[in-house]
Structures are given as C-alpha cells and as structure tokens.
C-alpha cells in the first residue's frame, strides 16, 4: 500500500516527466478506493457476525437468566406422626406406604396454619388456594427427608419449598394480575398472598441450585425441573467419546499420513473419510439403532450407545484434524531422526507425535464440543426421553443406565405446554453454552501451552 | 505410552459393565407426544412413591411407538407404547409376526381437540360445517361444486366475524389430524351438503374428496408440536390454531377458545359427550414383559388407578378427560386380559 498523506504537499515542486507516485492520478484514486472498499467489506462481515452473535446471546440470556432464580417459601412444618407413621414403630418399611399425597396434606396444613399465625390474610382466599401455591415437587422432597431420618417424625422442622410455577412467574414478570384473571391455574388472590408473604419474609427469590442438579420434572411442576441427569449424561458421553475417538483417530491418521503407500486404495479411503465428515448426523443415529441396539443388544437410552454413535460421527472430523496436525510437523524433523538412526516407528512416537499433540488435542476437543451439541443422532437411540433417575457411577455400570443429554433437554423442554418451560429451555442453552465455552477454552489453553515453533 | 494402558483398561471396564447389565431395572415407554405429558406425570409420581426406579418415557409419535413395541420381546425393546389412536391391523400383524402375540390395550381417558385464537381477537362460535366450508378445497355454491374462494369467516357464515381465514391444522403425521378429519371435516362435509354433491358428481371416495383441504395458504399444516402452532398464532393475530385441550388450559393467558356447535370445550363437557371433537387415549402393554421387567405391572395399575386417572387426579388437573368406564379398565388390567386381534 502506498502512503501519500504527509508528503503530498511538497509533491508539485518536483518536475515530473512520467507522473509521480505522489500525484493522485485517476488510476491511483481508483486503486485506493478499491482498497478502502475491500477493507470495509471485511469490517462489515465481522460486524454482521458479531451482531448476530450478540443478538443471539442477548435473547438467550434475556429469556433464560430467570431459570436460575426461583421463588422459595420457608416455613415450619409439623410432621404429624398420625399421618406419616400410622403404626408408631418408626419402621421405614411401614412408613413407605404413606404416599406423597399424605405429605402434601401435612405441608398444606402447616402453611395455612403458619400464615394464620403470622396474621397474613387475603379476603376470600380458600385453604385450597393457599395449598396450591406449594410446588407439587415439595411433598416428595419432604417424604425423602423423613424416610432418611425417621427421628424427624413428630418434630417441627423448617422447610424450603418452591412455589408453583405460576406464582414464581409472577415474581419474574411473566404472570401479571391481568393474566391471572384469565388463567385457570392461578388466581389473583394467590398473587396478593404472594406479595404479603414476600413482605413478611416467608417468600423470597433464591439462587436455584436445583436447576443445575435436580432431574427433569413433569409438566405439572415446571418449577422443579433441572438439568442434573442431562449434565451427567452429557459428561459420560463426552468421556467415553474421548476415550473411543482418540486412539482410533490417532492410529488411523498416523498410518495414513506416515506409513500408508500412496495408491488408489488409500486415495479412496481418504475421499471417503472426507465424505463421512459431511454425512448428516441423523444417519449415524439410524446406524446406531440398527447396530448397537437391535443387533448387539445394548440397552436404549444408555450413554454408552450415545457415545458410540457420537464416536462414529466425530471420527472423520478428528482424523482430518489429526492428519493436518501431523502434516504440519516439518519434514526436517523426521529426516533428522531417521538420519541419526531412529526407526520409522521411533521417529513417529518420539518426535512427530509429541510435536503434533497440541494440534491433535485441539482438533479432538473441538470435535467433541460439536458432538456435545448434537440431538439428531440421539433421537433414535432413545436418549430424547424423560429420565429422572441419575445414572449410577461409571464403576457400577452407570454407562448403561438411562440418561438424557443437554441439547436433548433443550429440545424436550421447548415443546412442553407450560410457558414456564420456555425460560428453562433458554436456561439450559446457557448451561450448554458454558459447557462448550469451557471445552473450547481448554482447547485454546492446550494449544498455547504446548505449541512449538521452529 | 501410559495413556494407551489407561485406554485399554477403561475399554475393558466398559466391556465388563456391558456384559454385567443384561436385565433392565426400569420400565421403558415410548410413543405419542400427546400422551407424553400424562405418562411423565404418572412416571414421576410412580418413582416417588414406589421402590422401583422411575420409568423412562420417550416421545416420537403414536405410530413410531407402536412399531417399537412390535419389534419383538426382550429387554432391549420397549414395554409400553403410548398412542393417541387405536392400533392398526398393520401394527397388530407386525406384532404377531415378531412374536409379540399378547398385547394389553389400556384406554385411560379422553383428550379434547379445540380451536383457539388470539386472546385479543373476536370470539368465534363454529360449527363443523363452518370449518369445512372455510377450509375444504371444493365447496358447494348454488348447487355446483366449485373451488373455495372464501377469504373471510363472514363469507362462510355471516354470523362469524369478518376476519381473514387462516387456520393452523396439525400435519398429517399427527394422531390429532385423524380426529380433526374424522370429527370435524367429514361431519361438516355431510352437514353442509358437500358430501352429497361429491357423491352426485361421481366421486369414487366422497370422504377422501371431503378431506382435501385448500392449498392457497389459508389452511396451514403444522408438523411440529403445539408450541409451534402457538408461536404461529402469536405471529398472525388472524390465525386460528388447533390444539389439545390440556395445551389450551396451560395457555389461557394467550388464547381464547372457540365453541363448537355452541358447546364450550371443558373436561366436563367432553366427559358428558356434549363437545363433539374428542378422542380416546391409549397405551399398549407387552404382556410378555409383565413379571419380567420389575415394576411394569405396578406402573400400569398405578396409571389407571383412581388416584391418577380418576376425575380428581393429577391427570384430570392437567386436562385429561377421565374415562367414565375406568373401573372396567382397572379390572382388565388386574386380570391382564390381552386385546383381541385387530381385524
């Protein structure tokens, strides 16, 4: 590029026979203008890309941040021995016969009594309306707590329970009094009571850890739905996919790059690997269903099957990335190693692989990150499911227990009827983005740390 | 090289655990996305109150669920298929040819199908004849079959508001579409005399001619879920969507429901048989798995118990119209009576 600005004032003094670089001829102006336009195109492209990203992040965070907060009520509950332990023996086997319906009654009665004690009254509010403010998830949590510690029977304990999804939506601005009048699932008196309870300090909005740790919940209790099972499922799948893809991918790439003869067969293999990288992911799901579930008899909905399918899907990408990393190692290093008497295998294992390792790891992690966001292949192997039991630890066969996955959870929440699931769906996207962000950050750190220059 | 050893040992552990888990601990359910919410509500309550693990429930559609059920007998096939329509002869034959000879058909309730529009728009009072006259490809004008040119609801029936016709109907892969065709379009076709006109014109299959909907963008097929229909109604304030009753009840802040033949759809009016557009909901249980998969019998009994599927149970609270003959279903489940062959 020609720099003309500071000296152009002096330019006319010097006699010019054939025109100077310093005089702005029409041709020169055109070329400079083209140059400026070219820059502008580039900047415009970047601005458009950043803007799209910003809009996407903005809408997701706007819709999803509220999933991390939840209206929670705190009040004392007297665990009535006559209800939860009819025999009075504190025998857990006998006590399990009392269902959550019994515990729901205890919670409801305690809340009604506590509100009366505190003097919180809303004109015309029935006891049933008060009871309905408690999440349908709360009785199960109380039941688990009592069954785990039978000494609580007969005691008065303080519980933190979620409010129902509509009352929670009121504090998040999703439900207004106007809407409540038309909505059969919430009444205006309940919202009035919620306001009173907030003033009295019984009800407050708290950080919702259970959104990250709790399992999925049904349509009747959106407030209790969490990502626990999906997070574990994704983690298990990523771990297994990493273990499966790395050795296969590296071995295939080393052979193709360093040992394989150049002939029609290897050309064919190479073309096919590139083709496989472009196959739609759902096709791998169909393959997985046919081979791993119907033929090999592995259980459906299992992270192991999910990982095998994702392995098939990411292998081509990883082989391509690994081959590029191996090719980037200068031939002089191989020549030097061979020159001092190393065998071909020693050259590869001692010199080429360590130098290519950062590139290989980066490629693998980026491949895994894209696999972590896939729903398509999981659809057919039964992982797009309602799963509320955590998979066991890997040592107890947890890779074969049913689990769900993060992108799957986003998909299934987005199609539920209760509007409260919309915020949870966006919240799940935020968690998925954070998950991917950490994976990508790991890839960058590895590359920075181990990168070598020649 | 140490990571090679690590990989080898992890692979060995994975292989070991694969052989260890031959039997399945939890019930697996698959099928209709209409039944899915009911099924998850029951599964959740079942997991809380019983010693068995919570059943795993998948969506995917009625037809796909029944095909999965009929794949064969064994721990790697599903135990229950949810379905919003009855099993077809094709499915039943597939079941039998794959060794699934005994299947229990459990009808646990009814689902209403409603027409709903934007809450701020005008109110609608439809009859089946109005819907057919607005959406059919061919209608009768002055005794002759002509292409449908109606643009507003007032063109169809002067008593309806003069709002542009735009209806989001479930796509053909939905079980809801069958009910829509059968209980709205065909009945409407008979009512407004189009069926007779088709027959007079020598149509081979007058019902099929009735079910042909116009293709000029006024009847729009939605292949996604009800959430997509809701988004479309939100974007087009003139639009009228076809929803399940429970979906509408969860979104009464955005939608108002139209009456059909003067009846407002509620669980009561559907149970009484006054509201005409409803369908039974089923699930199919593979009898060979009873007693093999732990908790299967208990889950099925729990599903049809009064605590769950009864008129005061959580399923009714979500929008299920409970079956007046639930007691007969409970007795059938107790006796483990398989269904008769579909003819």
Coordinates of C-alpha atoms in Angstrom, one line a residue, chain B:
Chain B
X1 CA 2.5 -44.9 26.2
X2 CA 0.8 -44.9 29.6
X3 CA -2.3 -43.4 28.2
X4 CA -2.6 -46.4 25.9
X5 CA -2.7 -48.6 29.0
X6 CA -5.3 -46.4 30.6
X7 CA -7.4 -46.6 27.5
X8 CA -7.2 -50.3 27.4
X9 CA -8.2 -50.6 31.0
X10 CA -11.2 -48.3 30.6
X11 CA -12.3 -50.2 27.5
X12 CA -12.1 -53.4 29.5
X13 CA -14.2 -51.9 32.3
X14 CA -16.8 -50.7 29.7
X15 CA -16.9 -54.1 28.1
X16 CA -17.3 -55.8 31.6
X17 CA -20.1 -53.5 32.6
X18 CA -21.8 -54.2 29.2
X19 CA -22.0 -57.9 30.0
X20 CA -23.0 -57.3 33.6
X21 CA -26.2 -55.4 32.8
X22 CA -28.2 -58.0 30.9
X23 CA -31.6 -57.3 32.5
X24 CA -33.3 -53.9 32.7
X25 CA -34.4 -52.3 36.0
X26 CA -36.8 -49.7 34.8
X27 CA -39.9 -49.7 32.6
X28 CA -39.4 -48.2 29.2
X29 CA -42.3 -46.3 27.5
X30 CA -42.4 -44.8 24.0
X31 CA -44.9 -43.2 21.7
X32 CA -47.4 -40.4 21.3
X33 CA -46.4 -36.9 22.1
X34 CA -50.0 -36.2 23.2
X35 CA -49.8 -38.9 25.8
X36 CA -46.2 -38.0 26.8
X37 CA -47.2 -35.4 29.4
X38 CA -49.7 -37.7 31.1
X39 CA -47.2 -40.5 31.0
X40 CA -44.4 -38.4 32.6
X41 CA -46.8 -37.2 35.3
X42 CA -47.6 -40.8 36.2
X43 CA -43.9 -41.9 35.9
X44 CA -42.8 -39.2 38.2
X45 CA -45.4 -40.0 40.9
X46 CA -44.6 -43.7 40.5
X47 CA -40.9 -43.1 41.0
X48 CA -41.6 -41.1 44.2
X49 CA -44.0 -43.5 45.8
X50 CA -42.7 -46.9 44.8
X51 CA -39.5 -48.7 45.4
X52 CA -39.0 -49.1 41.6
X53 CA -36.9 -46.7 39.6
X54 CA -38.8 -44.0 37.6
X55 CA -39.9 -45.3 34.2
X56 CA -38.1 -43.8 31.2
X57 CA -40.6 -42.1 28.8
X58 CA -39.9 -41.2 25.2
X59 CA -42.0 -39.3 22.7
X60 CA -41.7 -39.8 19.0
X61 CA -45.3 -40.3 17.8
X62 CA -48.0 -42.9 18.2
X63 CA -47.1 -44.9 15.1
X64 CA -43.4 -45.0 15.9
X65 CA -44.2 -46.1 19.5
X66 CA -46.4 -49.0 18.3
X67 CA -43.7 -50.1 15.8
X68 CA -41.1 -50.1 18.6
X69 CA -43.5 -52.1 20.8
X70 CA -43.9 -54.7 18.0
X71 CA -40.2 -55.1 17.3
X72 CA -40.1 -58.2 19.5
X73 CA -39.8 -59.5 23.0
X74 CA -36.7 -58.8 25.2
X75 CA -35.1 -56.3 27.5
X76 CA -33.9 -54.1 24.6
X77 CA -37.4 -53.5 23.3
X78 CA -39.9 -51.1 25.0
X79 CA -42.6 -52.4 27.4
X80 CA -45.3 -49.8 26.7
X81 CA -46.4 -47.8 23.6
X82 CA -48.4 -44.7 24.2
X83 CA -50.9 -44.0 21.5
X84 CA -53.4 -41.3 20.7
X85 CA -55.2 -43.6 18.2
X86 CA -56.1 -47.2 18.1
X87 CA -53.6 -49.9 17.0
X88 CA -54.0 -50.6 13.3
X89 CA -54.2 -54.0 11.7
X90 CA -50.8 -53.5 10.2
X91 CA -49.2 -52.8 13.6
X92 CA -51.0 -55.8 15.1
X93 CA -49.8 -58.1 12.4
X94 CA -46.3 -56.8 12.8
X95 CA -46.5 -57.6 16.5
X96 CA -47.7 -61.1 15.9
X97 CA -45.1 -61.8 13.2
X98 CA -42.4 -60.6 15.7
X99 CA -43.6 -62.9 18.5
X100 CA -45.4 -60.2 20.4
X101 CA -48.7 -62.2 20.5
X102 CA -50.3 -60.8 23.6
X103 CA -50.7 -57.0 24.0
X104 CA -53.0 -55.3 26.5
X105 CA -54.9 -52.3 25.2
X106 CA -55.5 -49.8 28.0
X107 CA -57.8 -46.8 27.4
X108 CA -57.2 -44.4 30.2
X109 CA -59.1 -41.3 29.2
X110 CA -60.1 -38.8 26.5
X111 CA -58.5 -35.8 25.0
X112 CA -60.4 -32.8 23.6
X113 CA -59.3 -31.0 20.5
X114 CA -60.1 -27.3 20.5
X115 CA -59.9 -24.4 18.1
X116 CA -58.3 -21.3 19.8
X117 CA -57.4 -17.9 18.6
X118 CA -55.6 -14.8 19.9
X119 CA -57.0 -13.6 23.2
X120 CA -57.5 -10.1 22.0
X121 CA -59.3 -11.0 18.8
X122 CA -63.0 -11.5 18.3
X123 CA -64.9 -14.5 19.7
X124 CA -65.7 -17.4 17.4
X125 CA -68.6 -19.9 17.6
X126 CA -68.1 -22.5 15.0
X127 CA -69.9 -25.5 13.7
X128 CA -68.2 -28.3 11.8
X129 CA -69.9 -27.1 8.7
X130 CA -68.3 -23.7 9.0
X131 CA -64.8 -25.2 9.4
X132 CA -65.3 -27.4 6.4
X133 CA -66.7 -24.6 4.3
X134 CA -63.7 -22.4 5.2
X135 CA -61.0 -25.0 4.6
X136 CA -62.2 -27.5 2.0
X137 CA -60.7 -27.4 -1.5
X138 CA -64.1 -27.7 -3.1
X139 CA -67.4 -26.3 -1.8
X140 CA -70.9 -26.2 -3.0
X141 CA -72.1 -22.8 -4.3
X142 CA -75.6 -22.6 -5.8
X143 CA -75.7 -26.4 -6.1
X144 CA -72.5 -26.7 -8.0
X145 CA -69.0 -27.9 -6.7
X146 CA -66.6 -25.0 -7.2
X147 CA -63.1 -24.1 -5.9
X148 CA -63.2 -22.5 -2.5
X149 CA -62.8 -18.7 -2.7
X150 CA -63.9 -17.6 0.7
X151 CA -61.5 -15.1 2.2
X152 CA -63.1 -14.1 5.5
X153 CA -65.1 -16.1 8.0
X154 CA -68.1 -13.9 7.3
X155 CA -68.0 -15.2 3.7
X156 CA -68.6 -18.7 5.1
X157 CA -71.2 -17.8 7.7
X158 CA -72.5 -14.2 8.0
X159 CA -72.7 -14.7 11.8
X160 CA -69.0 -15.1 12.1
X161 CA -66.6 -12.1 12.4
X162 CA -65.2 -10.7 9.1
X163 CA -61.7 -11.9 9.9
X164 CA -59.3 -13.4 7.4
X165 CA -59.5 -17.2 7.2
X166 CA -56.2 -18.7 8.4
X167 CA -56.2 -22.0 10.3
X168 CA -53.2 -23.9 11.6
X169 CA -54.1 -27.5 11.4
X170 CA -51.9 -30.4 12.7
X171 CA -49.8 -32.1 9.9
X172 CA -50.7 -35.5 8.5
X173 CA -48.2 -37.3 10.7
X174 CA -50.1 -36.3 13.9
X175 CA -52.7 -38.5 15.5
X176 CA -54.6 -35.3 16.1
X177 CA -55.1 -34.8 12.4
X178 CA -57.1 -38.1 12.1
X179 CA -59.5 -36.8 14.7
X180 CA -59.7 -33.4 13.0
X181 CA -60.5 -35.1 9.7
X182 CA -63.0 -37.5 11.1
X183 CA -64.8 -35.4 13.7
X184 CA -64.7 -32.0 12.1
X185 CA -64.1 -32.1 8.4
X186 CA -66.1 -35.2 7.4
X187 CA -69.0 -34.4 9.7
X188 CA -69.0 -30.8 8.5
X189 CA -68.9 -32.0 4.9
X190 CA -72.0 -34.1 5.4
X191 CA -73.7 -31.3 7.3
X192 CA -73.3 -28.6 4.6
X193 CA -74.2 -30.9 1.8
X194 CA -70.8 -31.1 0.1
X195 CA -70.6 -34.8 0.7
X196 CA -73.8 -35.3 -1.2
X197 CA -72.5 -33.1 -4.0
X198 CA -69.3 -35.1 -4.2
X199 CA -71.3 -38.3 -4.5
X200 CA -73.6 -36.8 -7.1
X201 CA -70.6 -35.8 -9.1
X202 CA -69.5 -39.4 -9.1
X203 CA -66.5 -39.2 -6.7
X204 CA -65.1 -42.6 -6.0
X205 CA -64.4 -41.9 -2.4
X206 CA -66.6 -39.0 -1.2
X207 CA -64.9 -38.9 2.2
X208 CA -61.4 -38.5 0.7
X209 CA -62.7 -35.7 -1.6
X210 CA -64.2 -34.0 1.5
X211 CA -60.9 -34.2 3.4
X212 CA -59.0 -32.4 0.6
X213 CA -58.1 -29.0 2.1
X214 CA -57.4 -25.9 0.1
X215 CA -53.8 -25.2 -0.8
X216 CA -53.9 -21.4 -1.2
X217 CA -52.3 -20.8 2.2
X218 CA -55.5 -20.4 4.3
X219 CA -55.2 -23.9 5.8
X220 CA -51.6 -24.4 7.0
X221 CA -50.3 -27.8 8.1
X222 CA -48.1 -27.7 11.2
X223 CA -45.8 -30.6 11.5
X224 CA -44.2 -29.5 14.8
X225 CA -45.7 -29.5 18.3
X226 CA -48.5 -27.3 19.7
X227 CA -45.8 -24.9 20.8
X228 CA -45.2 -24.2 17.1
X229 CA -48.9 -23.7 16.5
X230 CA -49.0 -21.2 19.4
X231 CA -46.0 -19.3 18.0
X232 CA -47.8 -19.1 14.6
X233 CA -51.0 -17.8 16.2
X234 CA -48.9 -15.3 18.2
X235 CA -47.3 -14.0 15.0
X236 CA -50.5 -14.0 12.9
X237 CA -53.3 -12.4 15.1
X238 CA -55.9 -13.6 12.5
X239 CA -54.8 -17.2 12.8
X240 CA -56.8 -19.9 14.5
X241 CA -54.9 -22.9 15.9
X242 CA -56.0 -26.5 16.5
X243 CA -54.8 -27.5 20.0
X244 CA -55.2 -30.2 22.6
X245 CA -57.4 -29.2 25.5
X246 CA -54.6 -29.5 28.0
X247 CA -52.3 -27.3 26.0
X248 CA -55.0 -24.6 25.7
X249 CA -55.7 -24.8 29.5
X250 CA -52.0 -24.1 30.2
X251 CA -52.0 -21.1 27.9
X252 CA -55.3 -19.4 28.7
X253 CA -53.5 -16.1 29.1
X254 CA -52.7 -16.0 25.3
X255 CA -55.5 -18.0 23.8
X256 CA -59.3 -17.9 23.7
X257 CA -61.2 -21.0 22.8
X258 CA -64.0 -21.2 20.2
X259 CA -67.2 -23.1 20.8
X260 CA -68.2 -25.9 18.6
X261 CA -71.9 -26.3 17.9
X262 CA -72.5 -23.9 20.8
X263 CA -70.6 -26.0 23.4
X264 CA -67.5 -24.7 25.2
X265 CA -64.8 -27.4 25.4
X266 CA -64.1 -28.3 29.1
X267 CA -63.2 -31.6 30.7
X268 CA -66.9 -31.7 31.9
X269 CA -68.5 -31.1 28.5
X270 CA -66.2 -33.6 26.9
X271 CA -66.9 -36.3 29.5
X272 CA -70.6 -35.7 29.1
X273 CA -70.2 -36.1 25.3
X274 CA -71.6 -32.7 24.6
X275 CA -68.4 -31.3 23.0
X276 CA -68.0 -33.3 19.8
X277 CA -64.3 -33.2 19.0
X278 CA -62.6 -35.7 21.3
X279 CA -60.7 -38.9 21.1
X280 CA -59.7 -41.8 23.4
X281 CA -56.1 -42.1 24.6
X282 CA -54.5 -45.5 24.9
X283 CA -51.3 -47.2 25.9
X284 CA -50.4 -50.7 24.8
X285 CA -48.6 -53.1 27.2
X286 CA -46.4 -56.0 26.1
X287 CA -47.8 -58.9 28.2
X288 CA -44.7 -61.0 27.9
X289 CA -42.8 -58.4 29.9
X290 CA -45.2 -58.5 32.9
X291 CA -43.3 -60.1 35.7
X292 CA -40.0 -59.8 33.8
X293 CA -39.4 -56.1 33.9
X294 CA -39.7 -55.0 37.6
X295 CA -42.4 -52.6 38.3
X296 CA -44.2 -52.9 35.0
X297 CA -47.5 -54.3 36.4
X298 CA -47.4 -51.8 39.3
X299 CA -46.9 -48.9 36.9
X300 CA -49.8 -50.0 34.7
X301 CA -52.1 -50.5 37.7
X302 CA -51.0 -47.1 39.2
X303 CA -51.6 -45.3 35.8
X304 CA -55.3 -46.4 35.7
X305 CA -55.9 -46.1 39.5
X306 CA -58.4 -43.5 40.7
X307 CA -55.6 -41.6 42.3
X308 CA -54.0 -40.9 38.9
X309 CA -56.6 -41.2 36.1
X310 CA -59.7 -40.5 38.2
X311 CA -61.7 -37.3 37.8
X312 CA -59.9 -35.7 40.7
X313 CA -56.5 -37.0 40.0
X314 CA -53.5 -35.1 38.6
X315 CA -54.1 -36.2 35.0
X316 CA -57.5 -34.5 35.1
X317 CA -55.9 -31.4 36.6
X318 CA -53.6 -31.3 33.6
X319 CA -56.5 -31.6 31.1
X320 CA -57.3 -35.3 30.7
X321 CA -61.0 -36.1 30.4
X322 CA -61.3 -39.1 32.7
X323 CA -62.9 -42.3 31.3
X324 CA -66.3 -43.0 32.8
X325 CA -65.5 -46.7 32.3
X326 CA -62.3 -46.5 34.3
X327 CA -63.4 -49.3 36.6
X328 CA -63.7 -51.7 33.7
X329 CA -60.2 -50.8 32.6
X330 CA -58.9 -51.4 36.1
X331 CA -60.5 -54.8 36.2
X332 CA -59.0 -55.6 32.8
X333 CA -55.5 -54.6 34.0
X334 CA -55.9 -56.7 37.1
X335 CA -56.9 -59.7 35.0
X336 CA -54.2 -59.0 32.5
X337 CA -56.6 -59.5 29.6
X338 CA -54.9 -59.2 26.2
X339 CA -56.6 -57.3 23.4
X340 CA -58.4 -59.2 20.7
X341 CA -56.9 -59.5 17.3
X342 CA -57.4 -56.3 15.2
X343 CA -59.4 -57.1 12.1

